[in-house]
XYZ file of C-alpha atoms in Angstrom:
726
model
C 0.379 -0.128 0.014
C 1.085 3.775 -0.914
C 1.604 5.672 2.320
C -0.765 8.379 2.585
C 0.210 11.476 3.786
C -2.762 12.328 5.930
C -2.171 8.837 7.695
C 1.551 10.162 9.024
C 2.108 9.391 12.882
C 1.690 13.028 13.755
C -1.925 12.914 12.323
C -2.322 9.592 14.413
C -1.022 11.004 17.567
C -2.941 14.231 17.519
C -6.328 12.571 16.361
C -6.160 9.396 18.598
C -6.247 10.390 22.119
C -4.147 8.511 24.634
C -7.653 7.387 25.995
C -8.986 5.863 22.686
C -11.264 8.355 21.164
C -10.927 7.054 17.880
C -8.936 8.888 14.845
C -9.844 12.350 13.699
C -10.499 10.959 9.902
C -13.741 10.365 8.049
C -15.590 6.917 8.641
C -16.132 4.935 5.658
C -17.412 1.764 5.889
C -17.388 -0.473 2.416
C -19.502 -3.191 2.746
C -18.273 -5.375 -0.359
C -17.516 -5.055 -3.775
C -16.683 -6.788 -6.898
C -13.013 -7.674 -5.612
C -13.339 -11.042 -3.498
C -11.153 -9.952 -0.517
C -10.210 -12.968 1.657
C -9.703 -14.058 5.424
C -6.674 -15.508 6.335
C -7.787 -18.912 5.460
C -8.904 -17.984 2.202
C -12.566 -17.826 2.855
C -14.422 -15.130 1.268
C -15.457 -12.019 2.923
C -19.028 -10.987 2.038
C -18.199 -7.624 3.477
C -15.734 -6.473 6.202
C -18.005 -7.616 8.857
C -18.688 -11.143 7.877
C -16.557 -13.834 6.427
C -18.367 -17.339 5.732
C -16.207 -20.620 5.494
C -17.428 -23.452 3.195
C -18.705 -25.336 6.161
C -21.034 -22.590 7.035
C -18.995 -21.255 10.114
C -19.482 -17.378 10.209
C -16.930 -15.240 11.189
C -17.909 -11.809 12.486
C -15.353 -9.241 12.870
C -15.194 -7.304 15.965
C -13.615 -3.860 16.286
C -14.249 -3.267 20.095
C -12.244 -4.844 22.912
C -13.300 -7.579 25.126
C -12.215 -7.444 28.638
C -15.033 -9.470 30.149
C -17.852 -7.012 29.990
C -19.557 -9.003 27.161
C -19.000 -6.558 24.132
C -17.915 -9.326 21.692
C -20.808 -11.502 22.373
C -23.165 -8.510 22.110
C -21.901 -7.226 19.053
C -22.055 -10.193 17.361
C -25.788 -10.820 18.211
C -26.281 -7.726 16.463
C -24.623 -8.543 13.340
C -26.295 -11.913 13.438
C -29.813 -11.048 14.112
C -29.534 -8.980 10.752
C -27.293 -11.504 8.977
C -30.134 -14.658 9.691
C -27.223 -16.791 10.711
C -26.872 -20.062 12.736
C -25.737 -18.654 16.011
C -24.232 -22.089 16.995
C -21.555 -21.764 14.084
C -20.678 -18.252 14.955
C -17.404 -17.259 15.739
C -15.287 -14.069 16.190
C -12.139 -12.663 15.166
C -10.430 -8.724 15.875
C -9.242 -7.141 12.765
C -6.096 -5.133 13.191
C -6.333 -1.273 13.166
C -3.404 -1.295 10.478
C -5.716 -3.253 7.975
C -8.645 -1.034 9.181
C -6.962 2.312 8.156
C -5.180 0.732 5.085
C -9.295 -0.063 4.094
C -10.283 3.719 4.917
C -11.385 2.585 8.674
C -13.386 -0.156 7.224
C -14.145 -1.110 10.809
C -15.004 2.258 12.290
C -14.010 2.943 15.672
C -11.980 0.678 17.649
C -12.585 2.504 21.208
C -13.791 0.540 23.941
C -14.801 2.693 26.944
C -17.377 4.819 28.362
C -19.879 2.173 28.024
C -19.830 2.803 24.093
C -19.096 -0.631 22.718
C -22.402 -1.655 21.754
C -24.252 1.706 21.986
C -22.507 3.723 19.524
C -22.091 1.062 16.847
C -25.421 -0.743 16.911
C -26.410 1.151 13.581
C -23.552 0.257 11.264
C -22.631 -3.375 12.727
C -26.301 -4.280 11.943
C -26.205 -2.608 8.556
C -23.077 -4.880 8.003
C -25.036 -7.987 8.887
C -28.028 -6.905 7.041
C -26.220 -6.081 4.043
C -24.436 -9.341 3.649
C -27.565 -11.297 3.941
C -29.113 -9.253 1.275
C -25.917 -10.213 -0.737
C -26.096 -13.934 0.067
C -29.656 -13.974 -0.872
C -28.936 -12.362 -4.269
C -26.141 -14.756 -5.070
C -28.698 -17.636 -4.421
C -31.132 -16.182 -6.633
C -28.728 -15.702 -9.672
C -27.688 -18.958 -9.444
C -31.157 -20.337 -9.516
C -32.417 -17.529 -12.164
C -35.098 -16.390 -9.983
C -36.528 -13.237 -8.572
C -34.732 -12.377 -5.382
C -38.234 -11.160 -4.075
C -38.961 -15.240 -3.710
C -36.198 -15.978 -1.377
C -35.822 -16.006 2.115
C -33.112 -16.390 4.469
C -33.167 -18.301 8.447
C -30.588 -20.073 10.391
C -27.884 -19.729 7.400
C -30.127 -21.479 5.018
C -31.643 -19.479 1.992
C -34.664 -20.758 0.605
C -36.620 -20.109 -2.889
C -40.263 -20.144 -1.523
C -42.038 -21.443 -4.732
C -40.087 -24.296 -5.176
C -38.784 -25.058 -1.939
C -35.230 -25.372 -3.179
C -32.684 -24.507 -0.747
C -28.792 -23.756 -0.021
C -26.593 -22.862 2.549
C -24.370 -19.372 3.105
C -21.306 -21.396 2.697
C -22.034 -22.251 -0.576
C -23.146 -19.235 -1.930
C -20.624 -17.086 0.103
C -17.945 -16.991 -2.593
C -20.176 -15.518 -5.401
C -22.047 -13.228 -2.813
C -18.524 -11.723 -2.201
C -18.117 -10.875 -5.728
C -21.426 -8.672 -5.911
C -21.598 -4.926 -5.230
C -23.521 -4.355 -1.867
C -26.778 -2.600 -1.995
C -27.094 1.040 -1.700
C -29.153 0.964 1.283
C -30.506 -1.776 3.567
C -33.552 -1.774 5.947
C -32.950 -2.737 9.601
C -35.380 -4.880 11.647
C -37.825 -3.389 13.480
C -36.746 -4.263 17.239
C -40.100 -5.918 17.837
C -39.060 -8.327 15.313
C -35.424 -9.124 16.666
C -35.234 -13.010 17.391
C -31.611 -12.961 18.658
C -30.767 -9.584 20.119
C -32.511 -9.478 23.577
C -32.190 -13.301 24.109
C -29.709 -14.014 26.985
C -27.466 -16.386 25.008
C -24.351 -17.833 26.142
C -20.961 -15.717 25.658
C -18.742 -17.042 23.007
C -15.410 -16.449 24.736
C -16.451 -18.317 27.905
C -15.368 -22.108 26.823
C -12.045 -20.731 25.993
C -11.376 -18.673 29.013
C -12.542 -21.933 31.273
C -10.349 -24.301 29.488
C -7.499 -21.903 29.504
C -7.048 -21.926 25.782
C -7.876 -18.292 25.716
C -4.777 -16.164 24.606
C -4.195 -12.782 26.804
C -1.372 -10.354 26.297
C 0.742 -11.910 28.933
C 0.574 -15.392 26.842
C 2.087 -14.296 23.710
C 5.149 -16.353 22.912
C 6.883 -15.453 19.483
C 10.296 -17.184 18.135
C 13.364 -15.989 19.822
C 11.408 -13.641 22.558
C 13.228 -11.908 25.120
C 11.667 -10.466 28.284
C 11.632 -7.047 29.916
C 10.896 -5.473 33.267
C 10.558 -1.843 33.785
C 11.139 0.702 36.824
C 9.683 4.309 36.191
C 10.670 7.042 38.892
C 8.331 6.844 42.023
C 7.493 9.927 41.798
C 5.217 10.979 39.157
C 6.846 13.830 37.114
C 10.466 12.732 38.007
C 12.954 11.337 35.829
C 16.134 9.251 35.760
C 19.289 10.728 36.855
C 21.723 7.901 36.472
C 22.199 4.200 36.631
C 24.917 1.740 37.145
C 24.235 -0.731 34.495
C 27.825 -2.608 35.213
C 26.458 -3.875 38.533
C 24.038 -6.106 36.596
C 25.435 -6.914 33.231
C 27.013 -10.075 33.986
C 23.922 -11.615 36.176
C 22.474 -14.601 34.856
C 20.343 -14.363 31.728
C 20.726 -10.330 31.306
C 20.935 -9.097 27.791
C 20.749 -5.362 27.710
C 19.939 -2.443 30.535
C 18.059 0.223 28.734
C 16.764 3.518 29.314
C 13.131 4.248 28.484
C 12.142 7.864 27.885
C 13.406 10.066 30.238
C 11.863 8.533 33.528
C 12.380 4.714 33.443
C 14.895 2.016 33.063
C 14.444 -1.548 31.735
C 16.088 -4.637 31.805
C 16.169 -7.391 28.857
C 16.806 -10.760 29.556
C 16.045 -14.565 28.592
C 13.233 -14.783 31.313
C 10.810 -12.303 32.860
C 12.239 -13.028 36.456
C 15.870 -12.751 35.428
C 14.997 -9.308 34.069
C 13.301 -8.271 37.471
C 15.996 -9.669 39.634
C 18.284 -7.895 37.731
C 16.155 -4.765 37.752
C 15.651 -4.719 41.520
C 19.583 -5.186 41.579
C 20.559 -2.496 39.420
C 21.658 0.970 41.211
C 19.117 3.936 39.825
C 19.459 7.474 40.981
C 16.410 9.323 40.321
C 15.668 13.134 40.028
C 12.566 13.108 42.123
C 11.634 16.780 41.387
C 9.499 18.937 43.615
C 6.628 16.606 43.640
C 8.256 14.627 46.172
C 6.928 17.213 48.896
C 3.132 16.156 47.860
C 1.022 14.410 50.452
C -2.673 12.855 50.477
C -2.950 15.938 52.936
C -1.121 18.797 51.114
C -3.804 17.658 48.274
C -6.918 17.520 50.351
C -5.965 20.835 51.858
C -5.534 22.522 48.218
C -8.628 20.991 47.537
C -10.391 22.519 50.012
C -9.583 26.021 49.216
C -11.487 25.216 46.219
C -14.735 25.735 48.343
C -13.741 29.363 48.807
C -16.200 31.747 46.821
C -13.639 33.995 45.843
C -12.006 31.031 43.931
C -12.829 30.508 40.495
C -15.133 27.703 38.905
C -16.865 26.387 36.030
C -20.759 26.222 35.872
C -21.879 23.035 34.969
C -25.544 22.943 35.202
C -27.632 26.201 36.934
C -31.290 27.370 36.777
C -32.878 30.068 39.266
C -30.724 32.002 41.822
C -29.208 29.623 44.115
C -27.096 31.634 46.284
C -30.095 34.047 46.782
C -32.296 30.925 47.951
C -29.771 29.938 50.261
C -29.479 33.115 51.942
C -33.343 33.662 52.335
C -33.722 30.046 53.378
C -35.772 29.443 56.407
C -33.762 26.236 56.865
C -30.342 25.645 55.199
C -28.254 22.219 55.407
C -24.390 21.672 54.758
C -22.102 19.050 54.169
C -18.805 18.037 52.576
C -18.304 14.788 51.084
C -14.922 13.350 49.623
C -13.661 10.671 47.076
C -10.105 9.438 46.834
C -7.944 8.333 44.153
C -8.552 4.543 43.053
C -6.361 2.112 41.136
C -7.733 -0.008 38.246
C -5.914 -3.133 39.640
C -6.596 -5.409 36.530
C -5.844 -8.710 37.581
C -3.300 -8.881 34.463
C -0.510 -6.624 34.685
C 0.037 -3.964 31.896
C 2.055 -5.617 29.205
C 2.729 -5.394 25.426
C 5.141 -7.636 23.184
C 6.856 -5.412 20.202
C 9.027 -6.623 17.248
C 10.999 -3.633 15.648
C 12.838 -3.655 12.242
C 13.799 -0.629 10.251
C 10.729 -0.940 8.276
C 8.530 -2.832 10.091
C 6.980 -2.463 13.811
C 4.434 -4.954 15.077
C 2.649 -4.975 18.616
C 0.876 -7.733 20.531
C -1.443 -6.287 23.619
C -4.345 -5.949 25.038
C -5.855 -2.742 24.505
C -9.207 -0.907 24.948
C -8.720 1.026 21.837
C -6.529 -0.713 18.771
C -6.368 2.576 17.025
C -4.838 4.866 19.921
C -2.001 1.576 20.465
C -1.649 1.779 16.633
C -0.796 5.551 17.159
C 1.464 5.126 19.955
C 2.999 2.512 18.144
C 3.644 4.964 14.905
C 4.976 7.509 17.199
C 7.225 5.218 19.416
C 8.949 3.653 16.104
C 9.078 6.724 13.823
C 7.535 4.491 11.084
C 4.506 5.450 8.765
C 1.351 3.918 9.042
C 1.573 1.064 6.427
C 4.755 -0.420 8.239
C 3.004 -0.677 11.693
C 0.200 -2.685 13.082
C -1.118 -3.961 16.434
C -2.292 -7.304 16.937
C -5.084 -7.185 19.747
C -5.183 -9.886 22.697
C -8.116 -10.525 24.890
C -7.800 -8.274 27.815
C -7.386 -9.825 31.718
C -9.262 -6.614 32.953
C -9.095 -2.862 31.651
C -11.574 -0.614 33.563
C -10.272 2.340 31.841
C -6.614 1.726 32.326
C -5.889 -0.233 28.932
C -7.469 3.092 27.257
C -4.021 4.532 27.408
C -0.748 3.624 25.731
C 2.272 4.267 28.076
C 2.969 0.516 28.197
C 2.868 0.502 24.409
C 5.306 3.171 23.925
C 7.643 1.633 26.193
C 7.642 -1.754 24.560
C 8.232 -0.286 21.406
C 11.093 2.260 22.697
C 12.513 -0.803 24.201
C 12.231 -3.236 21.140
C 13.857 -0.269 18.988
C 17.135 -0.338 20.792
C 17.258 -4.423 20.011
C 16.158 -4.537 16.470
C 14.967 -7.994 15.199
C 14.257 -9.292 18.377
C 10.688 -9.686 19.903
C 10.493 -8.036 23.351
C 7.719 -8.722 25.694
C 7.477 -6.074 28.309
C 5.860 -7.174 31.508
C 5.194 -4.515 34.556
C 5.502 -5.774 37.896
C 2.283 -5.809 39.951
C 3.925 -2.850 42.061
C 4.703 -0.912 39.141
C 1.246 -1.370 37.884
C -0.229 -0.476 41.367
C 2.275 2.500 41.531
C 2.048 3.975 38.014
C -1.541 4.023 37.048
C -3.964 6.941 35.930
C -6.286 6.638 38.879
C -9.984 7.771 39.368
C -9.627 11.338 40.013
C -9.654 12.954 43.362
C -12.484 15.208 44.417
C -14.135 16.829 47.483
C -17.789 18.480 47.123
C -19.350 20.763 49.458
C -23.389 20.961 49.020
C -25.977 23.531 50.776
C -29.555 22.874 50.588
C -32.363 25.316 51.303
C -35.603 24.932 52.475
C -38.833 27.335 52.727
C -40.888 27.403 56.104
C -43.430 24.293 54.700
C -39.915 22.292 54.379
C -39.892 22.471 50.497
C -36.593 21.898 49.063
C -35.950 25.678 47.305
C -32.296 25.694 46.426
C -29.546 23.536 46.077
C -25.715 24.473 45.409
C -23.019 21.825 44.539
C -19.427 23.135 44.267
C -17.063 20.321 43.381
C -13.466 20.640 43.949
C -10.880 18.563 42.092
C -9.227 16.991 39.519
C -10.468 16.972 35.674
C -9.497 13.719 33.491
C -9.752 15.534 30.274
C -7.309 18.495 31.606
C -4.674 15.852 31.510
C -5.885 13.477 28.773
C -7.660 15.110 26.367
C -7.412 19.021 26.622
C -8.572 19.692 23.112
C -12.227 18.091 25.185
C -12.560 20.834 27.391
C -14.983 23.510 26.491
C -13.676 26.842 27.073
C -11.449 25.363 29.688
C -14.299 23.518 31.620
C -14.335 19.458 31.688
C -17.895 18.400 30.873
C -17.026 15.193 31.805
C -16.784 16.568 35.652
C -20.630 17.085 35.568
C -21.626 13.376 35.011
C -25.030 12.656 36.574
C -25.481 16.376 37.009
C -26.294 17.947 33.756
C -29.238 19.759 32.826
C -30.182 17.295 29.817
C -27.790 14.945 27.850
C -26.715 10.976 28.522
C -25.881 11.969 32.131
C -28.418 14.226 33.243
C -29.563 15.115 36.704
C -33.035 13.200 37.917
C -34.166 16.308 40.386
C -35.807 19.535 39.235
C -34.847 22.222 41.951
C -36.223 25.601 41.565
C -32.759 27.280 42.263
C -29.867 25.303 41.322
C -26.041 25.624 40.766
C -23.584 22.948 40.352
C -20.125 23.872 39.739
C -16.140 22.623 39.384
C -13.392 24.407 40.973
C -10.664 22.559 38.851
C -7.457 21.895 40.954
C -5.127 19.023 39.234
C -2.681 17.591 41.631
C 0.684 15.913 39.990
C -0.734 12.286 40.013
C -2.254 11.331 36.879
C -5.940 10.928 36.497
C -7.431 8.407 34.506
C -10.781 7.129 33.395
C -11.870 4.455 36.042
C -14.920 2.367 35.417
C -17.802 4.465 36.175
C -15.601 7.679 36.334
C -17.195 10.779 37.547
C -20.720 9.360 38.486
C -19.160 7.079 40.958
C -18.414 10.264 43.180
C -21.092 12.251 41.976
C -23.773 9.569 42.483
C -22.459 9.552 46.337
C -22.511 13.450 46.842
C -25.767 13.616 45.585
C -27.617 10.854 46.890
C -26.140 10.898 50.115
C -27.117 14.362 50.310
C -30.554 14.136 49.081
C -30.861 11.684 52.018
C -29.499 14.341 54.352
C -31.933 16.619 53.205
C -34.574 14.372 53.388
C -34.048 13.343 57.121
C -33.226 17.177 57.953
C -36.859 17.888 57.366
C -38.251 14.502 58.547
C -39.420 13.059 55.379
C -39.179 9.572 53.991
C -36.144 9.510 51.500
C -38.370 8.190 49.017
C -41.118 10.316 49.029
C -38.513 12.984 49.424
C -37.128 12.307 45.930
C -40.347 11.697 44.297
C -41.844 15.182 44.793
C -38.505 16.351 42.969
C -38.697 13.914 39.968
C -42.245 14.476 38.566
C -40.483 15.728 35.400
C -38.124 12.977 35.318
C -40.139 9.795 34.599
C -37.271 7.496 33.429
C -35.191 8.274 36.437
C -38.311 8.018 38.698
C -39.154 4.761 36.975
C -36.394 2.812 38.020
C -36.014 4.096 41.486
C -39.616 3.033 42.038
C -38.875 -0.434 40.770
C -36.074 -0.883 43.194
C -38.018 0.581 45.806
C -40.715 -1.924 45.323
C -38.703 -4.947 45.063
C -36.707 -4.132 48.141
C -40.318 -3.890 49.970
C -39.401 0.011 50.848
C -42.516 1.093 52.955
C -42.843 -2.362 54.450
C -41.115 -3.137 57.560
C -37.478 -4.573 57.008
C -36.388 -7.920 58.687
C -35.029 -7.472 62.469
C -31.892 -5.395 62.533
C -31.877 -4.813 58.647
C -32.084 -1.335 57.336
C -32.424 0.072 54.007
C -30.913 2.646 51.676
C -31.537 3.574 48.103
C -30.155 5.839 45.469
C -30.759 6.543 41.633
C -28.312 8.367 38.990
C -28.098 8.284 35.360
C -24.677 7.917 33.285
C -23.839 6.619 29.933
C -27.294 7.086 28.200
C -28.600 4.670 31.106
C -31.155 5.234 34.081
C -30.103 3.207 37.022
C -30.999 3.014 40.816
C -30.089 0.868 43.609
C -31.911 -0.312 47.003
C -29.792 -2.042 49.520
C -30.481 -3.847 52.839
C -27.821 -4.082 55.533
C -27.015 -4.985 59.243
C -24.589 -3.424 61.260
C -22.543 -4.972 64.404
C -20.354 -3.203 66.896
C -21.167 -0.132 64.986
C -18.483 -0.655 62.323
C -18.787 -4.161 60.792
C -21.352 -4.272 57.766
C -23.250 -6.945 56.472
C -24.734 -6.233 52.885
C -27.494 -8.796 52.585
C -29.209 -7.590 49.504
C -28.904 -5.068 46.642
C -31.442 -4.345 44.104
C -30.544 -2.618 40.811
C -33.085 -1.323 38.184
C -31.799 -0.073 34.846
C -33.453 1.353 31.743
C -30.613 1.311 29.128
C -33.041 1.637 26.061
C -32.483 -1.700 24.312
C -31.047 -4.955 26.293
C -28.963 -6.568 23.606
C -28.337 -9.603 26.229
C -30.393 -9.479 29.403
C -28.191 -12.123 31.238
C -25.272 -10.445 30.260
C -26.510 -7.175 31.629
C -27.257 -9.094 34.723
C -23.753 -10.128 35.044
C -22.379 -6.478 34.297
C -24.495 -5.529 37.213
C -23.324 -7.927 39.857
C -19.668 -7.336 38.640
C -20.439 -3.280 38.833
C -21.080 -3.782 42.267
C -17.838 -6.060 43.247
C -16.168 -2.749 41.570
C -18.169 0.081 43.366
C -18.438 -1.892 46.737
C -14.630 -2.715 46.605
C -14.145 1.020 45.864
C -16.083 1.989 48.867
C -14.996 -0.574 51.656
C -11.244 -1.132 50.524
C -9.928 1.235 47.703
C -8.459 4.659 48.070
C -4.908 5.384 46.919
C -2.989 7.569 49.279
C 0.113 9.774 48.456
C 3.354 10.131 50.603
C 6.426 11.797 49.460
C 4.905 12.343 45.845
C 4.190 8.862 45.425
C 1.399 6.399 45.478
C 1.706 4.023 48.499
C -0.318 0.979 47.803
C 1.426 -1.420 45.989
C 0.126 -4.663 45.831
C -2.985 -6.399 47.261
C -1.878 -6.800 50.692
C -2.809 -2.866 50.864
C -5.288 -2.685 48.021
C -8.041 -5.041 48.424
C -10.942 -6.336 46.926
C -14.151 -8.003 47.721
C -14.367 -11.632 48.255
C -16.993 -13.899 47.568
C -18.338 -14.216 51.363
C -18.641 -10.457 51.205
C -21.026 -10.042 48.172
C -24.248 -9.588 48.837
C -27.494 -11.065 46.631
C -28.108 -9.119 43.627
C -31.388 -8.949 42.321
C -31.520 -7.153 38.843
C -34.481 -5.545 37.326
C -33.716 -4.967 33.653
C -36.575 -2.849 31.974
C -35.454 -1.279 28.335
C -38.077 1.251 27.204
C -36.732 1.582 24.059
C -36.044 4.487 21.751
C -32.342 5.075 22.970
C -29.248 3.089 23.262
C -27.229 3.555 26.637
C -24.533 1.444 28.384
C -24.410 -1.161 30.727
C -21.023 -1.692 31.757
C -20.503 1.351 33.927
C -23.908 2.844 35.178
C -24.677 0.745 38.063
C -21.560 0.906 39.847
C -22.442 4.343 41.350
C -25.545 3.594 43.440
C -24.015 0.544 45.070
C -22.026 3.035 47.165
C -24.666 5.666 48.257
C -27.411 2.627 48.615
C -25.232 1.436 51.282
C -24.192 4.540 52.920
C -27.602 5.645 53.009
C -28.529 2.133 54.666
C -25.766 2.544 56.899
C -27.519 6.044 58.539
C -30.490 4.350 58.796
C -28.859 1.605 60.976
C -26.717 3.833 63.385
C -27.680 7.631 62.698
C -24.126 8.185 61.560
C -23.643 9.879 58.473
C -20.325 8.899 56.546
C -18.901 11.447 54.289
C -15.635 10.082 53.627
C -14.310 7.028 51.243
C -13.117 4.736 51.711
C -14.782 3.229 54.751
C -11.230 1.450 55.893
C -10.125 4.658 56.819
C -13.288 5.033 58.990
C -12.486 1.555 60.856
C -15.474 0.259 59.074
C -15.188 -3.074 57.289
C -17.290 -5.883 56.012
C -18.984 -8.140 58.819
């Protein structure tokens, strides 16, 4: 392929943000054509999305990443629904971003984050399936010399209705691949779906269960060497000096290399030899001024953001909240905080790179193949037609693998050893202490009541970090980070569910040196705790039932109210709870979906919480795979409750203190509550399911804790309050 000037590495780096927003190039999705394009095994592509083998196996191409959330199966369902193929013969494969770019981005956006994997690709992947179906039927009609209108397809079989003659997709795929695709195809009405909406088994489960699945950490290439890496423990610091002579004679060591300005790697025959030598390597760091930063100094700086004299960006405003508060008959005030959180994926970051003067390839798990591709171009210095990224299954992502630091490092090391594949694997400690963390924030809230105990004003001021400022400054709007206000906006896919006559929600942006990142659920996690716990405080302050108090503010928010009512009914709100059991609830909106949660807990000794049940309701518009949504809700609660009880990263001497699972814990099975899911898709929109429900677990449990003890917890994690699971 000729190198296209518009696809140079700078264009990729600019257009493909580190978090993987996709390239800033036109989306052109060809659905087929006269020239037969063949898959690696020689089978014909009917179009970019569908390959059909002679044995009727259907290979569906999936551009998004699978990291346990079920996107791979859901997208395959959408294609297969329109394709009318035999689901039992469906398999999947990842196209590479290099192939996609060479074909004018045939597979569209590779980004897998923000619960967008399915909801932002539904139309074009369904069109891919529908287009292939039309071409297959046309090929059969041509062979039979009958009108295409007399032919139908179902379960990978094409039938000529008048004669009863049949053929299979595998038999006509070659002929179909030569046809020009139809200019337009009609998609099914959701009421006619047969496969979408069914809780079919996941396509990746069997290989994961048997150990057949290959993750990035499993990649093996002929002649491969292994690398261990260590970056300056203080963010922003650099390497001052290394004494490589001390380790060059150690067993298995091949090379000591500097990686950028801030890291050192040792390459050896095995990873353990590389790590052992790296641990023995004398490194002097230039830690810089950030070495003075602590959690306490960050907290103090954030508190200063509450000062009215400090500037703040307005995210949502109506009426005059400050005047309403000044003239209130009753005023309630509270300050909450939420800490840094680590992604803590089971599979530490890794990438394998092979560099030569005219080719650079990378094998890795990534949440955005295109972002990893952009990083490969930049780090290698090679043009787009000489690079590619081979995406592997992810052993956890949660937002962390949307960034590309580990890819750049692997290429930088491989570049110093041309022709030799190098597998870079971060140690658990490196992974924990060089993350991109859930942002640290605090929130000061004030509510105003009139003499009749009606809420007349609400002022929320968030002080803390902006992810976009660090990762995607081009997405800031006149300096403001719109993502900060997730679940608090007036309208859109993350809108507030309450109407208050006088409202002011603002953000005092404060960006410490610890890098922020997109952590599963992102800003709705803390915004839901702030708003939903404070709503409880407001209700109790005027002696009102928390559910009834909310309902009065939600009359113009029917979808928010519907999910809240659903969990309240299921949990038995308004009827007596079992002896010693207390309830709390919460609702929020994020990623286009409406979610609510209700928890039942008991408390012993004032500080040991047993979470008995959590009921969750979600309205994602459409439910592609309800069984998978149930798993996502349960998994969300593991993540949300782990963060609530055990999470929280602290800073000392400019560095993250938590280094492994002994000091950054996760829930165990015995601590997991019974989860009851209510999936109530109302249609007409596509919302996400992988992240939204995380946010309601925390406030539901905290509100139940207040019901049980009369004590209000405003600081996370609970371990810092000496509160644990029972």
